[in-house]
PDB file of C-alpha atoms in Angstrom:
ATOM      1  CA  PRO A  43      -0.091 -20.055   6.261  1.00 51.00           C
ATOM      2  CA  GLY A  44       2.671 -17.779   7.418  1.00 46.00           C
ATOM      3  CA  ARG A  45       3.659 -18.457  11.015  1.00 48.00           C
ATOM      4  CA  PRO A  46       1.378 -16.253  13.172  1.00 46.00           C
ATOM      5  CA  ALA A  47       3.044 -13.574  15.262  1.00 48.00           C
ATOM      6  CA  THR A  48       1.643 -13.383  18.778  1.00 42.00           C
ATOM      7  CA  ASP A  49       2.401  -9.681  18.882  1.00 48.00           C
ATOM      8  CA  PRO A  50       2.941  -7.860  15.547  1.00 48.00           C
ATOM      9  CA  SER A  51       4.944  -5.238  17.402  1.00 45.00           C
ATOM     10  CA  ARG A  52       7.475  -7.706  18.771  1.00 46.00           C
ATOM     11  CA  PRO A  53      11.010  -7.821  17.318  1.00 38.00           C
ATOM     12  CA  ARG A  54      11.160 -10.147  14.329  1.00 44.00           C
ATOM     13  CA  PRO A  55      13.742 -12.907  14.152  1.00 39.00           C
ATOM     14  CA  ALA A  56      16.856 -11.878  12.270  1.00 39.00           C
ATOM     15  CA  MET A  57      16.325 -12.428   8.557  1.00 43.00           C
ATOM     16  CA  SER A  58      18.797 -14.492   6.628  1.00 45.00           C
ATOM     17  CA  SER A  59      20.775 -12.780   3.888  1.00 44.00           C
ATOM     18  CA  ALA A  60      18.665 -14.727   1.372  1.00 46.00           C
ATOM     19  CA  GLN A  61      15.425 -13.333   2.814  1.00 53.00           C
ATOM     20  CA  GLN A  62      16.783  -9.789   2.897  1.00 65.00           C
ATOM     21  CA  ASP A  63      17.627  -9.934  -0.805  1.00 84.00           C
ATOM     22  CA  ASN A  64      14.210 -11.177  -1.865  1.00 89.00           C
ATOM     23  CA  ILE A  65      11.869  -9.532  -4.317  1.00 94.00           C
ATOM     24  CA  ILE A  66       8.470  -9.393  -2.603  1.00 95.00           C
ATOM     25  CA  TYR A  67       5.239 -10.012  -4.494  1.00 96.00           C
ATOM     26  CA  GLU A  68       2.059  -9.041  -2.642  1.00 96.00           C
ATOM     27  CA  HIS A  69      -1.543  -9.910  -3.320  1.00 96.00           C
ATOM     28  CA  PRO A  70      -4.544  -8.486  -1.409  1.00 95.00           C
ATOM     29  CA  LEU A  71      -7.213 -10.986  -0.429  1.00 93.00           C
ATOM     30  CA  ASN A  72     -10.072  -8.481  -0.114  1.00 91.00           C
ATOM     31  CA  GLU A  73     -11.160  -5.185  -1.634  1.00 92.00           C
ATOM     32  CA  LYS A  74     -10.129  -3.197   1.427  1.00 91.00           C
ATOM     33  CA  MET A  75      -6.497  -4.342   1.152  1.00 93.00           C
ATOM     34  CA  ARG A  76      -6.559  -3.760  -2.591  1.00 94.00           C
ATOM     35  CA  THR A  77      -7.479  -0.110  -2.049  1.00 93.00           C
ATOM     36  CA  LEU A  78      -4.902   0.389   0.708  1.00 95.00           C
ATOM     37  CA  LEU A  79      -2.096  -1.076  -1.410  1.00 96.00           C
ATOM     38  CA  ARG A  80      -2.999   1.203  -4.312  1.00 95.00           C
ATOM     39  CA  LEU A  81      -2.957   4.240  -2.042  1.00 95.00           C
ATOM     40  CA  GLU A  82       0.418   3.188  -0.641  1.00 96.00           C
ATOM     41  CA  HIS A  83       1.764   2.764  -4.173  1.00 97.00           C
ATOM     42  CA  LEU A  84       0.699   6.303  -5.040  1.00 96.00           C
ATOM     43  CA  LEU A  85       2.133   7.671  -1.793  1.00 95.00           C
ATOM     44  CA  LEU A  86       5.499   6.050  -2.584  1.00 96.00           C
ATOM     45  CA  GLN A  87       5.376   7.632  -6.038  1.00 96.00           C
ATOM     46  CA  VAL A  88       4.693  11.075  -4.581  1.00 96.00           C
ATOM     47  CA  ASN A  89       7.373  10.739  -1.894  1.00 95.00           C
ATOM     48  CA  HIS A  90       9.922   9.663  -4.498  1.00 97.00           C
ATOM     49  CA  HIS A  91       9.317  12.549  -6.896  1.00 97.00           C
ATOM     50  CA  LEU A  92       8.477  15.384  -4.493  1.00 96.00           C
ATOM     51  CA  PRO A  93      12.098  16.191  -3.502  1.00 95.00           C
ATOM     52  CA  ASP A  94      13.198  16.344  -7.167  1.00 96.00           C
ATOM     53  CA  ALA A  95      13.234  19.866  -8.604  1.00 96.00           C
ATOM     54  CA  THR A  96      12.697  18.848 -12.239  1.00 97.00           C
ATOM     55  CA  VAL A  97       9.452  19.683 -13.998  1.00 97.00           C
ATOM     56  CA  TRP A  98       8.892  16.023 -14.906  1.00 97.00           C
ATOM     57  CA  SER A  99       9.138  14.942 -11.272  1.00 97.00           C
ATOM     58  CA  THR A 100       6.683  17.665 -10.312  1.00 97.00           C
ATOM     59  CA  ARG A 101       4.338  16.331 -12.976  1.00 97.00           C
ATOM     60  CA  ALA A 102       4.711  12.821 -11.546  1.00 97.00           C
ATOM     61  CA  THR A 103       3.971  14.159  -8.045  1.00 97.00           C
ATOM     62  CA  VAL A 104       0.815  15.915  -9.237  1.00 97.00           C
ATOM     63  CA  SER A 105      -0.221  12.797 -11.153  1.00 96.00           C
ATOM     64  CA  GLY A 106       0.117  10.665  -8.010  1.00 96.00           C
ATOM     65  CA  LEU A 107      -1.850  13.193  -5.971  1.00 96.00           C
ATOM     66  CA  LEU A 108      -4.685  13.311  -8.502  1.00 95.00           C
ATOM     67  CA  ASP A 109      -4.779   9.529  -8.738  1.00 95.00           C
ATOM     68  CA  MET A 110      -5.242   9.441  -4.946  1.00 95.00           C
ATOM     69  CA  LEU A 111      -8.227  11.760  -5.307  1.00 93.00           C
ATOM     70  CA  SER A 112      -9.715   9.397  -7.879  1.00 91.00           C
ATOM     71  CA  VAL A 113      -9.332   6.467  -5.473  1.00 92.00           C
ATOM     72  CA  PHE A 114     -10.931   8.457  -2.650  1.00 90.00           C
ATOM     73  CA  SER A 115     -13.921   9.309  -4.826  1.00 85.00           C
ATOM     74  CA  ARG A 116     -14.770   5.663  -5.524  1.00 78.00           C
ATOM     75  CA  ALA A 117     -15.418   4.437  -1.982  1.00 71.00           C
ATOM     76  CA  ASP A 118     -16.119   5.557   1.550  1.00 83.00           C
ATOM     77  CA  ILE A 119     -12.481   5.130   2.565  1.00 89.00           C
ATOM     78  CA  LYS A 120     -12.936   7.252   5.662  1.00 89.00           C
ATOM     79  CA  ALA A 121     -15.458   4.857   7.231  1.00 90.00           C
ATOM     80  CA  ASP A 122     -13.488   1.814   6.064  1.00 90.00           C
ATOM     81  CA  LEU A 123     -10.289   3.092   7.692  1.00 93.00           C
ATOM     82  CA  ILE A 124     -12.001   3.863  10.996  1.00 92.00           C
ATOM     83  CA  LYS A 125     -13.571   0.392  11.001  1.00 92.00           C
ATOM     84  CA  GLU A 126     -10.223  -1.261  10.229  1.00 91.00           C
ATOM     85  CA  LEU A 127      -8.337   0.729  12.870  1.00 93.00           C
ATOM     86  CA  ASP A 128     -10.980  -0.185  15.457  1.00 92.00           C
ATOM     87  CA  ARG A 129     -10.804  -3.846  14.426  1.00 89.00           C
ATOM     88  CA  GLN A 130      -7.023  -3.968  14.774  1.00 89.00           C
ATOM     89  CA  ARG A 131      -7.109  -2.138  18.104  1.00 90.00           C
ATOM     90  CA  GLU A 132      -9.715  -4.565  19.473  1.00 88.00           C
ATOM     91  CA  LYS A 133      -7.776  -7.604  18.247  1.00 85.00           C
ATOM     92  CA  LEU A 134      -4.465  -6.400  19.679  1.00 85.00           C
ATOM     93  CA  ALA A 135      -6.030  -5.387  22.993  1.00 82.00           C
ATOM     94  CA  GLY A 136      -7.358  -8.940  23.281  1.00 79.00           C
ATOM     95  CA  ILE A 137      -3.876 -10.481  23.348  1.00 76.00           C
ATOM     96  CA  ARG A 138      -2.545  -8.329  26.192  1.00 73.00           C
ATOM     97  CA  ARG A 139      -2.515 -11.234  28.680  1.00 71.00           C
ATOM     98  CA  THR A 140      -0.899 -13.701  26.308  1.00 75.00           C
ATOM     99  CA  PRO A 141       2.392 -15.030  27.759  1.00 75.00           C
ATOM    100  CA  GLY A 142       5.463 -13.442  26.214  1.00 72.00           C
ATOM    101  CA  ILE A 143       3.723 -10.258  25.086  1.00 76.00           C
ATOM    102  CA  ASP A 144       5.781  -7.074  25.239  1.00 79.00           C
ATOM    103  CA  SER A 145       3.166  -4.908  26.969  1.00 82.00           C
ATOM    104  CA  GLU A 146       5.096  -1.676  26.494  1.00 85.00           C
ATOM    105  CA  ARG A 147       5.411  -2.140  22.732  1.00 86.00           C
ATOM    106  CA  LEU A 148       1.791  -3.250  22.519  1.00 86.00           C
ATOM    107  CA  ASP A 149       0.669  -0.092  24.340  1.00 88.00           C
ATOM    108  CA  GLN A 150       2.688   2.032  21.911  1.00 90.00           C
ATOM    109  CA  ILE A 151       0.956   0.446  18.922  1.00 90.00           C
ATOM    110  CA  LEU A 152      -2.478   0.777  20.511  1.00 91.00           C
ATOM    111  CA  GLN A 153      -1.729   4.453  21.103  1.00 92.00           C
ATOM    112  CA  ARG A 154      -0.713   4.922  17.462  1.00 93.00           C
ATOM    113  CA  LEU A 155      -3.943   3.253  16.347  1.00 93.00           C
ATOM    114  CA  GLU A 156      -5.966   5.560  18.583  1.00 93.00           C
ATOM    115  CA  GLN A 157      -4.113   8.634  17.317  1.00 93.00           C
ATOM    116  CA  ALA A 158      -4.678   7.559  13.706  1.00 94.00           C
ATOM    117  CA  THR A 159      -8.395   7.130  14.381  1.00 94.00           C
ATOM    118  CA  ASP A 160      -8.615  10.574  16.014  1.00 94.00           C
ATOM    119  CA  GLY A 161      -6.837  12.077  13.000  1.00 93.00           C
ATOM    120  CA  ILE A 162      -9.397  10.646  10.588  1.00 92.00           C
ATOM    121  CA  TYR A 163     -12.327  11.843  12.712  1.00 91.00           C
ATOM    122  CA  LYS A 164     -10.919  15.364  12.420  1.00 89.00           C
ATOM    123  CA  VAL A 165     -11.124  15.254   8.619  1.00 88.00           C
ATOM    124  CA  ASN A 166     -14.203  17.276   7.698  1.00 84.00           C
ATOM    125  CA  GLY A 167     -16.442  15.887   4.967  1.00 82.00           C
ATOM    126  CA  GLN A 168     -15.343  13.538   2.219  1.00 84.00           C
ATOM    127  CA  ILE A 169     -11.644  12.773   1.907  1.00 89.00           C
ATOM    128  CA  GLY A 170      -9.969  15.058  -0.607  1.00 89.00           C
ATOM    129  CA  GLN A 171     -12.940  17.383  -0.925  1.00 89.00           C
ATOM    130  CA  GLN A 172     -10.754  20.413  -0.270  1.00 89.00           C
ATOM    131  CA  LEU A 173      -8.490  19.455  -3.173  1.00 92.00           C
ATOM    132  CA  ARG A 174     -11.362  18.541  -5.496  1.00 90.00           C
ATOM    133  CA  SER A 175     -12.779  22.032  -4.972  1.00 91.00           C
ATOM    134  CA  ASN A 176      -9.439  23.613  -5.947  1.00 94.00           C
ATOM    135  CA  GLU A 177     -10.154  24.993  -9.440  1.00 95.00           C
ATOM    136  CA  PHE A 178      -6.523  24.706 -10.529  1.00 96.00           C
ATOM    137  CA  LEU A 179      -6.292  21.023  -9.579  1.00 95.00           C
ATOM    138  CA  LYS A 180      -9.802  20.336 -10.856  1.00 93.00           C
ATOM    139  CA  THR A 181      -8.834  21.546 -14.319  1.00 95.00           C
ATOM    140  CA  ILE A 182      -5.767  19.288 -14.387  1.00 95.00           C
ATOM    141  CA  LEU A 183      -7.818  16.332 -13.107  1.00 93.00           C
ATOM    142  CA  GLN A 184     -10.423  16.792 -15.832  1.00 91.00           C
ATOM    143  CA  ARG A 185      -7.743  16.722 -18.548  1.00 91.00           C
ATOM    144  CA  SER A 186      -5.864  13.789 -17.004  1.00 87.00           C
ATOM    145  CA  SER A 187      -8.256  11.215 -18.463  1.00 85.00           C
ATOM    146  CA  ILE A 188      -7.163  12.286 -21.971  1.00 91.00           C
ATOM    147  CA  PRO A 189      -3.856  10.766 -23.173  1.00 90.00           C
ATOM    148  CA  GLY A 190      -1.401  13.648 -23.190  1.00 90.00           C
ATOM    149  CA  GLY A 191      -4.183  15.947 -21.991  1.00 89.00           C
ATOM    150  CA  SER A 192      -1.916  17.944 -19.700  1.00 91.00           C
ATOM    151  CA  CYS A 193       0.188  19.346 -22.554  1.00 92.00           C
ATOM    152  CA  ALA A 194       1.226  22.988 -22.393  1.00 92.00           C
ATOM    153  CA  PHE A 195      -1.292  24.014 -25.066  1.00 93.00           C
ATOM    154  CA  ASP A 196      -4.111  22.212 -23.218  1.00 93.00           C
ATOM    155  CA  LEU A 197      -3.328  23.657 -19.782  1.00 95.00           C
ATOM    156  CA  PRO A 198      -1.389  26.926 -20.077  1.00 96.00           C
ATOM    157  CA  ALA A 199      -1.963  27.728 -16.380  1.00 96.00           C
ATOM    158  CA  TYR A 200      -0.417  24.381 -15.434  1.00 96.00           C
ATOM    159  CA  HIS A 201       2.459  25.032 -17.833  1.00 97.00           C
ATOM    160  CA  TYR A 202       3.043  28.418 -16.172  1.00 97.00           C
ATOM    161  CA  TRP A 203       2.964  26.903 -12.680  1.00 97.00           C
ATOM    162  CA  LEU A 204       5.455  24.213 -13.688  1.00 97.00           C
ATOM    163  CA  GLN A 205       7.937  26.921 -14.717  1.00 97.00           C
ATOM    164  CA  LEU A 206       7.826  28.592 -11.311  1.00 97.00           C
ATOM    165  CA  PRO A 207      10.829  28.153  -8.981  1.00 97.00           C
ATOM    166  CA  TYR A 208      10.947  24.720  -7.398  1.00 96.00           C
ATOM    167  CA  GLU A 209      10.492  26.170  -3.905  1.00 96.00           C
ATOM    168  CA  LYS A 210       7.112  27.587  -4.891  1.00 96.00           C
ATOM    169  CA  ARG A 211       5.953  24.349  -6.518  1.00 96.00           C
ATOM    170  CA  GLN A 212       7.155  22.314  -3.548  1.00 96.00           C
ATOM    171  CA  THR A 213       5.321  24.585  -1.086  1.00 96.00           C
ATOM    172  CA  ASP A 214       2.055  24.111  -2.979  1.00 97.00           C
ATOM    173  CA  LEU A 215       2.540  20.351  -3.205  1.00 97.00           C
ATOM    174  CA  VAL A 216       3.327  19.995   0.496  1.00 96.00           C
ATOM    175  CA  VAL A 217       0.233  22.019   1.433  1.00 95.00           C
ATOM    176  CA  TRP A 218      -1.943  19.843  -0.800  1.00 96.00           C
ATOM    177  CA  MET A 219      -0.487  16.627   0.593  1.00 95.00           C
ATOM    178  CA  GLN A 220      -0.965  17.799   4.185  1.00 93.00           C
ATOM    179  CA  THR A 221      -4.733  17.751   3.678  1.00 92.00           C
ATOM    180  CA  LEU A 222      -4.453  13.973   3.142  1.00 93.00           C
ATOM    181  CA  GLU A 223      -1.891  13.317   5.878  1.00 93.00           C
ATOM    182  CA  PRO A 224      -4.267  11.748   8.470  1.00 93.00           C
ATOM    183  CA  ILE A 225      -5.580   9.311   5.880  1.00 93.00           C
ATOM    184  CA  LEU A 226      -2.182   8.328   4.515  1.00 94.00           C
ATOM    185  CA  THR A 227      -0.797   7.935   8.051  1.00 94.00           C
ATOM    186  CA  ALA A 228      -3.600   5.464   8.809  1.00 95.00           C
ATOM    187  CA  VAL A 229      -3.002   3.574   5.546  1.00 95.00           C
ATOM    188  CA  THR A 230       0.712   3.219   6.304  1.00 95.00           C
ATOM    189  CA  LEU A 231       0.070   2.069   9.877  1.00 94.00           C
ATOM    190  CA  ILE A 232      -2.540  -0.519   8.909  1.00 94.00           C
ATOM    191  CA  LEU A 233      -0.370  -2.043   6.189  1.00 95.00           C
ATOM    192  CA  SER A 234       2.646  -2.113   8.506  1.00 93.00           C
ATOM    193  CA  LEU A 235       0.710  -4.068  11.134  1.00 92.00           C
ATOM    194  CA  VAL A 236      -0.799  -6.451   8.590  1.00 93.00           C
ATOM    195  CA  ARG A 237       2.607  -7.205   7.045  1.00 92.00           C
ATOM    196  CA  GLY A 238       4.096  -7.796  10.481  1.00 88.00           C
ATOM    197  CA  SER A 239       1.350 -10.133  11.662  1.00 84.00           C
ATOM    198  CA  SER A 240       3.142 -13.335  10.622  1.00 85.00           C
ATOM    199  CA  ASP A 241       6.665 -14.610  10.140  1.00 88.00           C
ATOM    200  CA  PRO A 242       7.707 -16.013   6.750  1.00 91.00           C
ATOM    201  CA  THR A 243       7.766 -19.755   6.188  1.00 93.00           C
ATOM    202  CA  GLU A 244       9.835 -21.592   3.589  1.00 95.00           C
ATOM    203  CA  GLU A 245       7.659 -23.364   1.029  1.00 95.00           C
ATOM    204  CA  ILE A 246       8.052 -25.370  -2.176  1.00 96.00           C
ATOM    205  CA  ALA A 247       5.894 -24.909  -5.272  1.00 96.00           C
ATOM    206  CA  SER A 248       5.839 -28.288  -7.015  1.00 96.00           C
ATOM    207  CA  GLY A 249       6.171 -27.805 -10.741  1.00 95.00           C
ATOM    208  CA  GLY A 250       5.911 -24.063 -10.273  1.00 95.00           C
ATOM    209  CA  LEU A 251       2.442 -24.179  -8.646  1.00 96.00           C
ATOM    210  CA  PHE A 252       1.448 -23.636  -5.027  1.00 97.00           C
ATOM    211  CA  GLN A 253      -2.127 -23.727  -3.687  1.00 95.00           C
ATOM    212  CA  ARG A 254      -3.490 -23.266  -0.193  1.00 94.00           C
ATOM    213  CA  SER A 255      -6.941 -23.095   1.389  1.00 93.00           C
ATOM    214  CA  LEU A 256      -7.687 -20.480   4.030  1.00 90.00           C
ATOM    215  CA  ASP A 257      -9.693 -20.677   7.223  1.00 86.00           C
ATOM    216  CA  PRO A 258     -12.742 -18.397   6.780  1.00 80.00           C
ATOM    217  CA  GLN A 259     -12.946 -18.088  10.568  1.00 79.00           C
ATOM    218  CA  THR A 260      -9.549 -16.340  10.577  1.00 80.00           C
ATOM    219  CA  PRO A 261      -9.724 -14.021   7.558  1.00 81.00           C
ATOM    220  CA  ALA A 262      -6.390 -13.476   5.849  1.00 89.00           C
ATOM    221  CA  GLN A 263      -5.696  -9.982   4.562  1.00 91.00           C
ATOM    222  CA  MET A 264      -2.734 -10.390   2.233  1.00 94.00           C
ATOM    223  CA  VAL A 265      -0.314 -12.915   0.768  1.00 95.00           C
ATOM    224  CA  ARG A 266       3.390 -12.027   0.445  1.00 96.00           C
ATOM    225  CA  VAL A 267       5.783 -14.129  -1.619  1.00 96.00           C
ATOM    226  CA  GLY A 268       9.570 -13.732  -1.474  1.00 96.00           C
ATOM    227  CA  LEU A 269      11.856 -14.860  -4.319  1.00 95.00           C
ATOM    228  CA  PRO A 270      15.625 -14.382  -4.515  1.00 92.00           C
ATOM    229  CA  ARG A 271      16.414 -11.265  -6.506  1.00 90.00           C
ATOM    230  CA  GLY A 272      18.452 -13.173  -9.078  1.00 88.00           C
ATOM    231  CA  ALA A 273      15.860 -15.882  -9.717  1.00 89.00           C
ATOM    232  CA  PRO A 274      14.705 -15.963 -13.380  1.00 92.00           C
ATOM    233  CA  LEU A 275      11.086 -16.225 -12.259  1.00 94.00           C
ATOM    234  CA  TYR A 276       8.239 -14.062 -11.034  1.00 95.00           C
ATOM    235  CA  ALA A 277       5.186 -14.898  -8.939  1.00 95.00           C
ATOM    236  CA  GLU A 278       1.625 -14.549 -10.229  1.00 96.00           C
ATOM    237  CA  ILE A 279      -0.818 -14.689  -7.311  1.00 96.00           C
ATOM    238  CA  SER A 280      -4.594 -15.034  -7.413  1.00 94.00           C
ATOM    239  CA  GLY A 281      -7.202 -15.775  -4.804  1.00 90.00           C
ATOM    240  CA  GLY A 282      -9.639 -14.492  -2.226  1.00 86.00           C
ATOM    241  CA  LYS A 283     -10.795 -15.195   1.302  1.00 84.00           C
ATOM    242  CA  HIS A 284     -11.149 -18.982   0.800  1.00 88.00           C
ATOM    243  CA  ARG A 285      -7.958 -19.932  -1.045  1.00 92.00           C
ATOM    244  CA  PHE A 286      -5.066 -18.628  -3.090  1.00 95.00           C
ATOM    245  CA  ASN A 287      -2.848 -19.900  -5.894  1.00 96.00           C
ATOM    246  CA  ILE A 288       0.730 -18.951  -6.746  1.00 97.00           C
ATOM    247  CA  ARG A 289       2.204 -19.661 -10.172  1.00 96.00           C
ATOM    248  CA  PHE A 290       5.881 -19.091 -10.857  1.00 97.00           C
ATOM    249  CA  LEU A 291       6.415 -17.944 -14.415  1.00 96.00           C
ATOM    250  CA  ASP A 292       9.502 -17.877 -16.597  1.00 93.00           C
ATOM    251  CA  PRO A 293       9.767 -14.422 -18.237  1.00 90.00           C
ATOM    252  CA  ALA A 294      12.210 -15.531 -20.955  1.00 87.00           C
ATOM    253  CA  ASP A 295       9.440 -14.691 -23.429  1.00 85.00           C
ATOM    254  CA  MET A 296       7.653 -11.738 -21.831  1.00 84.00           C
ATOM    255  CA  GLU A 297       4.854 -11.877 -24.408  1.00 87.00           C
ATOM    256  CA  HIS A 298       4.090 -15.499 -23.570  1.00 89.00           C
ATOM    257  CA  PRO A 299       5.485 -16.317 -20.105  1.00 91.00           C
ATOM    258  CA  ALA A 300       5.162 -19.984 -19.178  1.00 92.00           C
ATOM    259  CA  GLN A 301       4.849 -21.664 -15.799  1.00 93.00           C
ATOM    260  CA  THR A 302       8.150 -23.235 -14.831  1.00 94.00           C
ATOM    261  CA  PRO A 303       8.127 -27.051 -14.606  1.00 95.00           C
ATOM    262  CA  GLU A 304      10.732 -26.931 -11.829  1.00 94.00           C
ATOM    263  CA  ASP A 305      10.095 -27.012  -8.099  1.00 96.00           C
ATOM    264  CA  VAL A 306      10.472 -23.499  -6.659  1.00 95.00           C
ATOM    265  CA  HIS A 307      11.660 -22.694  -3.130  1.00 95.00           C
ATOM    266  CA  PHE A 308      10.205 -19.443  -1.803  1.00 95.00           C
ATOM    267  CA  PHE A 309       9.223 -17.558   1.361  1.00 95.00           C
ATOM    268  CA  LEU A 310       5.535 -17.118   2.170  1.00 95.00           C
ATOM    269  CA  ASN A 311       3.685 -14.774   4.531  1.00 93.00           C
ATOM    270  CA  THR A 312      -0.058 -15.190   4.942  1.00 93.00           C
ATOM    271  CA  CYS A 313      -0.950 -12.031   6.849  1.00 92.00           C
ATOM    272  CA  ILE A 314      -3.924 -12.660   9.103  1.00 85.00           C
ATOM    273  CA  LEU A 315      -4.207  -9.609  11.394  1.00 75.00           C
TER     274      LEU A 315
END
């Protein structure tokens, strides 16, 4: 696995220029991580498009927001986040007396975990309920399942709103996103700690295939694979709590990519926090 980090808050060793220029492929090893990574993906989409004044970026921002609501409606994310924050806080508190621990940095992270937990407890009811009860957003959400269903002729109110000055649209979007802020803050914090829980190791995939078993007594959360940006390969990762496989595929024929027969050098993080 990736080399465990005694304290995920400690400064990481300086990365080589090769590591810094890697493309990172991530794979969640449980359903909880899968949900968190999808929420992060949508948050990155929203944050990218929100500052752009164009109508199409506003559409992309709304689309990301509504997709978040769909994710929230499928599971009890609120309880899952509280449980995960408590688990990480308990695990980190248990390493306080380990030699070499930076107690000050550890206390800062424990405080952030506690603040994130308090923020979630302050969210009344189901996550996103306030937005789901917004008739304007509800109408857009209902049409979003239809390909092209948010056209001007389908949603004239949405079309009107999109033509308003950017400042007005941005104000509405920021207000809507603020209702989800405690949840998204917790998601970002959890993923940051998980990613920082191990240092990368250099590995070789013989004939383009790498397999590894996992210790069920130390559940891994996520696998991260780093490949040089210019490499004519991409990583396809599969697996769960017991083992994972990595195949390196040649995309020369994108319709029928084939596993490379060559040995592949890559960086691996098995995140275990």
